[in-house]
mmCIF file of C-alpha atoms in Angstrom:
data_model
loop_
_atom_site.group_PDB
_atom_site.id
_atom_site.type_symbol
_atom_site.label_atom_id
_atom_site.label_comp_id
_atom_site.label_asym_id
_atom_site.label_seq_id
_atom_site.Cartn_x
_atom_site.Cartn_y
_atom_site.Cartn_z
ATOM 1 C CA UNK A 6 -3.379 5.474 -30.374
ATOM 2 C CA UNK A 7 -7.011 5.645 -28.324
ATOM 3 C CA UNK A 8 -6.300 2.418 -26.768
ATOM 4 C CA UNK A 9 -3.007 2.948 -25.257
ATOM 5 C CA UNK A 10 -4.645 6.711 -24.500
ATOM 6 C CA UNK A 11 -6.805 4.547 -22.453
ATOM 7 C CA UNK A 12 -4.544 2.062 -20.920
ATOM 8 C CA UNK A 13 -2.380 5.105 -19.747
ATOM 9 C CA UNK A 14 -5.299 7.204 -18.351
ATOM 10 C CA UNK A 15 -5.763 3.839 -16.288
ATOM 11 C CA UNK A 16 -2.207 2.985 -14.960
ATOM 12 C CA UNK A 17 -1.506 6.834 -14.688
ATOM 13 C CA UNK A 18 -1.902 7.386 -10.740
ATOM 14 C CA UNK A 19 0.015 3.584 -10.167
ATOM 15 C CA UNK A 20 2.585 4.520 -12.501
ATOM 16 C CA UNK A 21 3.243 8.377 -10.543
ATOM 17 C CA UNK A 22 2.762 7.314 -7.122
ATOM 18 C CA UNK A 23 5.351 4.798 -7.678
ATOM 19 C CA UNK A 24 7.525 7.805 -9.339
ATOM 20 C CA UNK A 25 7.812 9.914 -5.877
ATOM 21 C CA UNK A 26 10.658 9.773 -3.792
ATOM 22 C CA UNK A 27 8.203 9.514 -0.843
ATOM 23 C CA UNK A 28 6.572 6.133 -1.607
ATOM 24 C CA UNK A 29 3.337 5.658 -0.007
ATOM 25 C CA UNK A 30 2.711 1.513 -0.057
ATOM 26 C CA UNK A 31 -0.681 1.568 1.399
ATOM 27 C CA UNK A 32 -1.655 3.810 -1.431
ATOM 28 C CA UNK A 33 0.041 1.392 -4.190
ATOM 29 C CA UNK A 34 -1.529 -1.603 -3.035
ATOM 30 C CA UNK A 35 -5.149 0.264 -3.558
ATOM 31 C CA UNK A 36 -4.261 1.512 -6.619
ATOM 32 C CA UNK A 37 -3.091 -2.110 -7.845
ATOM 33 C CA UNK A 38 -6.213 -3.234 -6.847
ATOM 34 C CA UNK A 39 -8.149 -0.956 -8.410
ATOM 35 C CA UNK A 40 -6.260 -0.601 -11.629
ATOM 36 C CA UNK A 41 -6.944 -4.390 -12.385
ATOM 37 C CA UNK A 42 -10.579 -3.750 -11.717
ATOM 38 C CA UNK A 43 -10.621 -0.922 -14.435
ATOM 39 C CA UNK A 44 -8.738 -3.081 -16.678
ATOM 40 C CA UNK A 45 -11.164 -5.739 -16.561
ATOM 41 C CA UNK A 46 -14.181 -3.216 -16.846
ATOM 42 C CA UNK A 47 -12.663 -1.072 -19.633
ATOM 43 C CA UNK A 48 -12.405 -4.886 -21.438
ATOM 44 C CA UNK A 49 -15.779 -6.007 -20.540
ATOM 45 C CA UNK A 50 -17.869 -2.793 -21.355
ATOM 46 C CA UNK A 51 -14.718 0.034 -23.029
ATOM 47 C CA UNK A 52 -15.066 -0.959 -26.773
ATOM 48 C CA UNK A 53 -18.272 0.653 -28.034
ATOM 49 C CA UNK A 54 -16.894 4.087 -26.240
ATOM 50 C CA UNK A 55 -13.117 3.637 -27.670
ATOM 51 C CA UNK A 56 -14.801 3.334 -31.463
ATOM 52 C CA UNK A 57 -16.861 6.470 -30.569
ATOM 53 C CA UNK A 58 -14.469 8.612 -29.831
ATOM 54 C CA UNK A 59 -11.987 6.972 -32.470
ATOM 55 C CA UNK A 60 -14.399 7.690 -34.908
ATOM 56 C CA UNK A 61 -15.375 11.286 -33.732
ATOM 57 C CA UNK A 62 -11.533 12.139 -34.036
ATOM 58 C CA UNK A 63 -11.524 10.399 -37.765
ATOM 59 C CA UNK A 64 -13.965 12.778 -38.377
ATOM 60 C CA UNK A 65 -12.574 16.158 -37.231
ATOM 61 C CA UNK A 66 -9.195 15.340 -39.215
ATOM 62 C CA UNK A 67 -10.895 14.416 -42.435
ATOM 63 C CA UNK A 68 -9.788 10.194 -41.878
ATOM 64 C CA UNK A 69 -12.067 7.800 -43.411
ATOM 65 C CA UNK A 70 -14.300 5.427 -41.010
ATOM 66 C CA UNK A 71 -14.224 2.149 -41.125
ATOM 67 C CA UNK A 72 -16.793 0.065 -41.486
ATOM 68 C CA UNK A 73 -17.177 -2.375 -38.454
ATOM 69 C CA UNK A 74 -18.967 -5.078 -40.731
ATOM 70 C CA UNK A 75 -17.200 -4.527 -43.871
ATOM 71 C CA UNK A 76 -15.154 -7.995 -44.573
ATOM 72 C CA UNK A 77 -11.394 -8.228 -44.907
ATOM 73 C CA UNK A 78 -9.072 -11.115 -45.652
ATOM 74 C CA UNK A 79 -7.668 -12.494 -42.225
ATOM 75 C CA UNK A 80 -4.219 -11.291 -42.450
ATOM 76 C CA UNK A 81 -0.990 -13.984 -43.159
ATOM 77 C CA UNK A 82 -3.467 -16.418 -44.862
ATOM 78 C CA UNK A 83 -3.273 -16.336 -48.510
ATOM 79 C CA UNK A 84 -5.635 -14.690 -50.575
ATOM 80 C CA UNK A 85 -6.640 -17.604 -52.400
ATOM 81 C CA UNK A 86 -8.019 -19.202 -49.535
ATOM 82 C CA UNK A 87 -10.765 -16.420 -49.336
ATOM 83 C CA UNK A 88 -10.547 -16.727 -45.426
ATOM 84 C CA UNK A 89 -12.314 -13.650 -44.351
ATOM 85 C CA UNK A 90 -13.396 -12.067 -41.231
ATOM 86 C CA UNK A 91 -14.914 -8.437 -40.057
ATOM 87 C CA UNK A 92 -13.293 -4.826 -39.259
ATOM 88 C CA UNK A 93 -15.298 -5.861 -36.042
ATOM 89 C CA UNK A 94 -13.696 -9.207 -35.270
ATOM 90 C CA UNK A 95 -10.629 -7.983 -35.658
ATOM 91 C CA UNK A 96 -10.540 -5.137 -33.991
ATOM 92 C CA UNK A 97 -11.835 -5.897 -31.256
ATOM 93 C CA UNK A 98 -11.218 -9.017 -30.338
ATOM 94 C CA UNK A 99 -7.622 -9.507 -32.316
ATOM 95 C CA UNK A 100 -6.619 -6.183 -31.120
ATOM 96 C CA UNK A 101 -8.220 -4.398 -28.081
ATOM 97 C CA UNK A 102 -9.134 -7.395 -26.403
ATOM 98 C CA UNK A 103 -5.922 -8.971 -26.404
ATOM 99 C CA UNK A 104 -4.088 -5.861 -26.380
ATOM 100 C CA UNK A 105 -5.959 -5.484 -22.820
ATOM 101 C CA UNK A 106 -5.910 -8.982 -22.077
ATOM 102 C CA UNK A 107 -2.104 -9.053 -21.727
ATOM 103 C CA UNK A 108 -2.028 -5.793 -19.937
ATOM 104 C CA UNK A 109 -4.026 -7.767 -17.360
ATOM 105 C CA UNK A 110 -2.089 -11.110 -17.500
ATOM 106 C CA UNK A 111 0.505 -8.891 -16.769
ATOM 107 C CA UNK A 112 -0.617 -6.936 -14.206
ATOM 108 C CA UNK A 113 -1.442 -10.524 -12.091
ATOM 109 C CA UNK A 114 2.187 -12.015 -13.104
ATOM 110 C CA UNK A 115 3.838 -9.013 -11.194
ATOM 111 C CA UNK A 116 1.332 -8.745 -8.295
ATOM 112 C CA UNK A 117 0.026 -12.265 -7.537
ATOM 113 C CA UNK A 118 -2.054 -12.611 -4.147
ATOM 114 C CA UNK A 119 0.911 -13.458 -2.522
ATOM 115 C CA UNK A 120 3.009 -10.520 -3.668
ATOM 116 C CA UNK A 121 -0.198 -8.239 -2.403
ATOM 117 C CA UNK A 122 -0.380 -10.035 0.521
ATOM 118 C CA UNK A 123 3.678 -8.950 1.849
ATOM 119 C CA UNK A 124 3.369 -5.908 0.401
ATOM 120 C CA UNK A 125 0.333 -5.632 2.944
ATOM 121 C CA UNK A 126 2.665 -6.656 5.256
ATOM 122 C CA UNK A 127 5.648 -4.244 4.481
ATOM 123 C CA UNK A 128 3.034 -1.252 4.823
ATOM 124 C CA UNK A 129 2.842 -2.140 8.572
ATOM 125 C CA UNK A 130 5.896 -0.719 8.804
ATOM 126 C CA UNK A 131 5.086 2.713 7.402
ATOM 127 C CA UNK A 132 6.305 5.271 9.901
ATOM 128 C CA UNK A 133 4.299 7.728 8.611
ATOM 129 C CA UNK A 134 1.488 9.273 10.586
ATOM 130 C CA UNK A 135 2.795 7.768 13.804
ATOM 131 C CA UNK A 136 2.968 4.318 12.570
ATOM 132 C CA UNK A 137 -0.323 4.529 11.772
ATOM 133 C CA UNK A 138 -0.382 1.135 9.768
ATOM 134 C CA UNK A 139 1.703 -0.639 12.654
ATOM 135 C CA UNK A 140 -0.049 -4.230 12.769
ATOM 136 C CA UNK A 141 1.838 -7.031 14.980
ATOM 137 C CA UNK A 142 -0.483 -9.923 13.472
ATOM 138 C CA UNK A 143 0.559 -8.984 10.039
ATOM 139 C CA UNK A 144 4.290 -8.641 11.014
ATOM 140 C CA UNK A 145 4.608 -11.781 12.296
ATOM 141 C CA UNK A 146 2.501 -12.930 9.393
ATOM 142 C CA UNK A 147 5.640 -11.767 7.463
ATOM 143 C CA UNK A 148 7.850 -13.135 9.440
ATOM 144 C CA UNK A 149 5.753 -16.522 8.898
ATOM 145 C CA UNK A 150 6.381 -16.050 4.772
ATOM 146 C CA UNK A 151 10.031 -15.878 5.191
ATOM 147 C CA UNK A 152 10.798 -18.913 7.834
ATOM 148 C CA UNK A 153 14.229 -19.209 6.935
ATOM 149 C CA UNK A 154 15.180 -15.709 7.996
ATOM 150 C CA UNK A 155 13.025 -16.101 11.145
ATOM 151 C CA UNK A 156 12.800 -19.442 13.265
ATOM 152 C CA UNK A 157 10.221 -20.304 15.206
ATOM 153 C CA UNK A 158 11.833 -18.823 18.335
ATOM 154 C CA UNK A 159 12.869 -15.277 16.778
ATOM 155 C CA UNK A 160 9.321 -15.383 15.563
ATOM 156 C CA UNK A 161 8.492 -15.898 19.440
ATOM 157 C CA UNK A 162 10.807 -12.952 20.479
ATOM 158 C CA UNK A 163 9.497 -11.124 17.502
ATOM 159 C CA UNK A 164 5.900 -10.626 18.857
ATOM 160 C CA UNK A 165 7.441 -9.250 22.323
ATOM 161 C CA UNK A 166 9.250 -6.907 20.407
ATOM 162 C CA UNK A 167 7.057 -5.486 18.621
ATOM 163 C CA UNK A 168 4.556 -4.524 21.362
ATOM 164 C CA UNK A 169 7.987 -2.961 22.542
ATOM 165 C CA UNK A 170 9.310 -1.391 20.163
ATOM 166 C CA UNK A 171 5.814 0.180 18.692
ATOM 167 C CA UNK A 172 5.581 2.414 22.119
ATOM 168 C CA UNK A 173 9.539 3.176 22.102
ATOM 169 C CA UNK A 174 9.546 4.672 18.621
ATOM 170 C CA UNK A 175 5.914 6.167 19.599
ATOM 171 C CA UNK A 176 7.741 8.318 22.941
ATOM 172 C CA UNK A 177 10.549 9.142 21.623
ATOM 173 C CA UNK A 178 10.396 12.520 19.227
ATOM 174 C CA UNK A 179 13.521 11.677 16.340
ATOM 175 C CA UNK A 180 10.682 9.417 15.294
ATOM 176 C CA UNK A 181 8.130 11.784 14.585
ATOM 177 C CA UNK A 182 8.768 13.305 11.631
ATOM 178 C CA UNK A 183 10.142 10.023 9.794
ATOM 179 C CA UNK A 184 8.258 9.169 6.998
ATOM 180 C CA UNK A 185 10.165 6.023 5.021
ATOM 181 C CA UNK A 186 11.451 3.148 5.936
ATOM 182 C CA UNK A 187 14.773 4.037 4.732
ATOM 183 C CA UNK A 188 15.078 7.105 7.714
ATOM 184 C CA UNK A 189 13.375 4.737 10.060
ATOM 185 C CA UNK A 190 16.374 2.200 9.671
ATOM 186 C CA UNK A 191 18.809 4.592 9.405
ATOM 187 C CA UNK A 192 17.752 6.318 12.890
ATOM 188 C CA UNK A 193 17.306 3.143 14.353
ATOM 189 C CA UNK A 194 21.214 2.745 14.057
ATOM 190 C CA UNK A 195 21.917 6.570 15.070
ATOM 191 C CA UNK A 196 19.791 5.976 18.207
ATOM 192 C CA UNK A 197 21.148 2.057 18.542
ATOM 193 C CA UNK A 198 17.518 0.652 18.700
ATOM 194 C CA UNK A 199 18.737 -1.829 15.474
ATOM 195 C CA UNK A 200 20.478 -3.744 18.226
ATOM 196 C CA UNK A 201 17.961 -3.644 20.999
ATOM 197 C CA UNK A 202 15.130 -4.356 18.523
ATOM 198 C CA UNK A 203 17.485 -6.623 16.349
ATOM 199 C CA UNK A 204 14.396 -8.768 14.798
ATOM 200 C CA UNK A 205 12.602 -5.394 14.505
ATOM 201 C CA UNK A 206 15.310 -4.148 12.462
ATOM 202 C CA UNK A 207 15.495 -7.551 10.409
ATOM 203 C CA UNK A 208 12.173 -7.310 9.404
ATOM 204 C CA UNK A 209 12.727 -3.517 8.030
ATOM 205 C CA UNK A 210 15.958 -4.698 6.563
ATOM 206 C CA UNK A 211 14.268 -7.161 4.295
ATOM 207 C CA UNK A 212 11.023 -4.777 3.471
ATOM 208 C CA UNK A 213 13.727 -2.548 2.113
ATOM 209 C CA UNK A 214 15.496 -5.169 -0.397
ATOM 210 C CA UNK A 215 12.626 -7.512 -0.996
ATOM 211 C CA UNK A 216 12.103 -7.428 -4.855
ATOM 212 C CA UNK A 217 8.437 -7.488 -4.826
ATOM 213 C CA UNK A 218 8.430 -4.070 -3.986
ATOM 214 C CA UNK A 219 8.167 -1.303 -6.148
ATOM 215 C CA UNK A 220 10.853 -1.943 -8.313
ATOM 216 C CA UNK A 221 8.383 -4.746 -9.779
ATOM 217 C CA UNK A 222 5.644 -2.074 -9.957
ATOM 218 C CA UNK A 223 7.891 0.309 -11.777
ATOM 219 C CA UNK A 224 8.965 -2.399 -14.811
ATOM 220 C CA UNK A 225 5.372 -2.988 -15.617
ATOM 221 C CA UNK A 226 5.587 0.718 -17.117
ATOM 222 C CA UNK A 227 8.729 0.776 -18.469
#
């Protein structure tokens, strides 16, 4: 019960700022980052502070402690074998470490270097704070990772666009208080920019239905 106490204290802030509506992806990616850093320091350095306060809370409600040397048969072998090992052995490293182990493995399945790096990309687009995050290097960078929606001339175009587009949306005040990329696309129709800024557009298009986003984040909690 302590460990996963742990686990969620660590995943907590990932896990709600993934919950709100308003998404913020620059803030996700810096929490992934720095929840896999706690992971790996709550593994390296956590246990002697987990047993602490495990056995601190065995105290107030009258549990017995365990003794972390005491030997115990090694659980599925038979008995007549005599294989033994320690409370200490196995609880820490057959439990808590690979208990925390997988939560790690897991958290680098879902977001590899390369699913960091386009979500980097994707928070370029953030319209928040007058595109605040706008980045035309990593843009076309993204446009680089996905070739076959882009060719090497609409990656051209792209770049022209984008210096374009950036002081358009900049002037013009319906884009001031947008702060999602769903709004963003959806006034980009209203106003008719999707078809003046057409690779613009794509590239917004396919930050809002690539499945690396958040929807990946969001099934490593469920």
């Amino acid at each position: 019960m302590h460990l996963m106490m742990y686990l969620f204290g660590i995943t907590n802030e990932l896990s709600l700022a993934l919950q709100q509506k308003d998404q913020n992806i620059v803030l996700a990616i810096n929490l992934i980052g720095t929840m896999k850093v706690r992971l790996q320091e709550f593994r390296d350095n956590g246990w002697e502070s987990l047993l602490e306060e495990t056995n601190t809370f065995c105290e107030k409600v009258n549990i017995p402690i365990l003794n972390m040397e005491e030997e115990v048969l090694i659980r599925g072998r038979s008995r007549r074998s005599r294989n033994t090992t320690t409370n200490l052995i196995h609880f820490r490293g057959g439990i808590f470490c690979e208990v925390v182990d997988k939560m790690i493995v897991e958290m680098n399945n879902r977001f590899s270097e390369a699913s960091t790096e386009l979500l980097t990309c994707i928070a370029c687009l953030d319209p928040r704070n007058s595109f605040y995050q706008f980045d035309i290097d990593k843009l076309i960078h993204m446009a680089e990772m996905y070739a076959e929606d882009f060719s090497s001339t609409d990656r051209f175009m792209l770049k022209q666009q984008l210096e374009t587009y950036i002081h358009a949306v900049k002037s013009q005040s319906q884009f001031h208080a947008i702060e999602d990329l769903g709004s963003l696309a959806k006034q980009m129709v209203e106003s008719g920019m999707n078809l003046v800024f057409s690779l613009v557009y794509r590239l917004i298009e396919l930050a809002l239905v690539l499945p690396v986003a958040t929807a990946s984040v969001e099934r490593v909690f469920s």
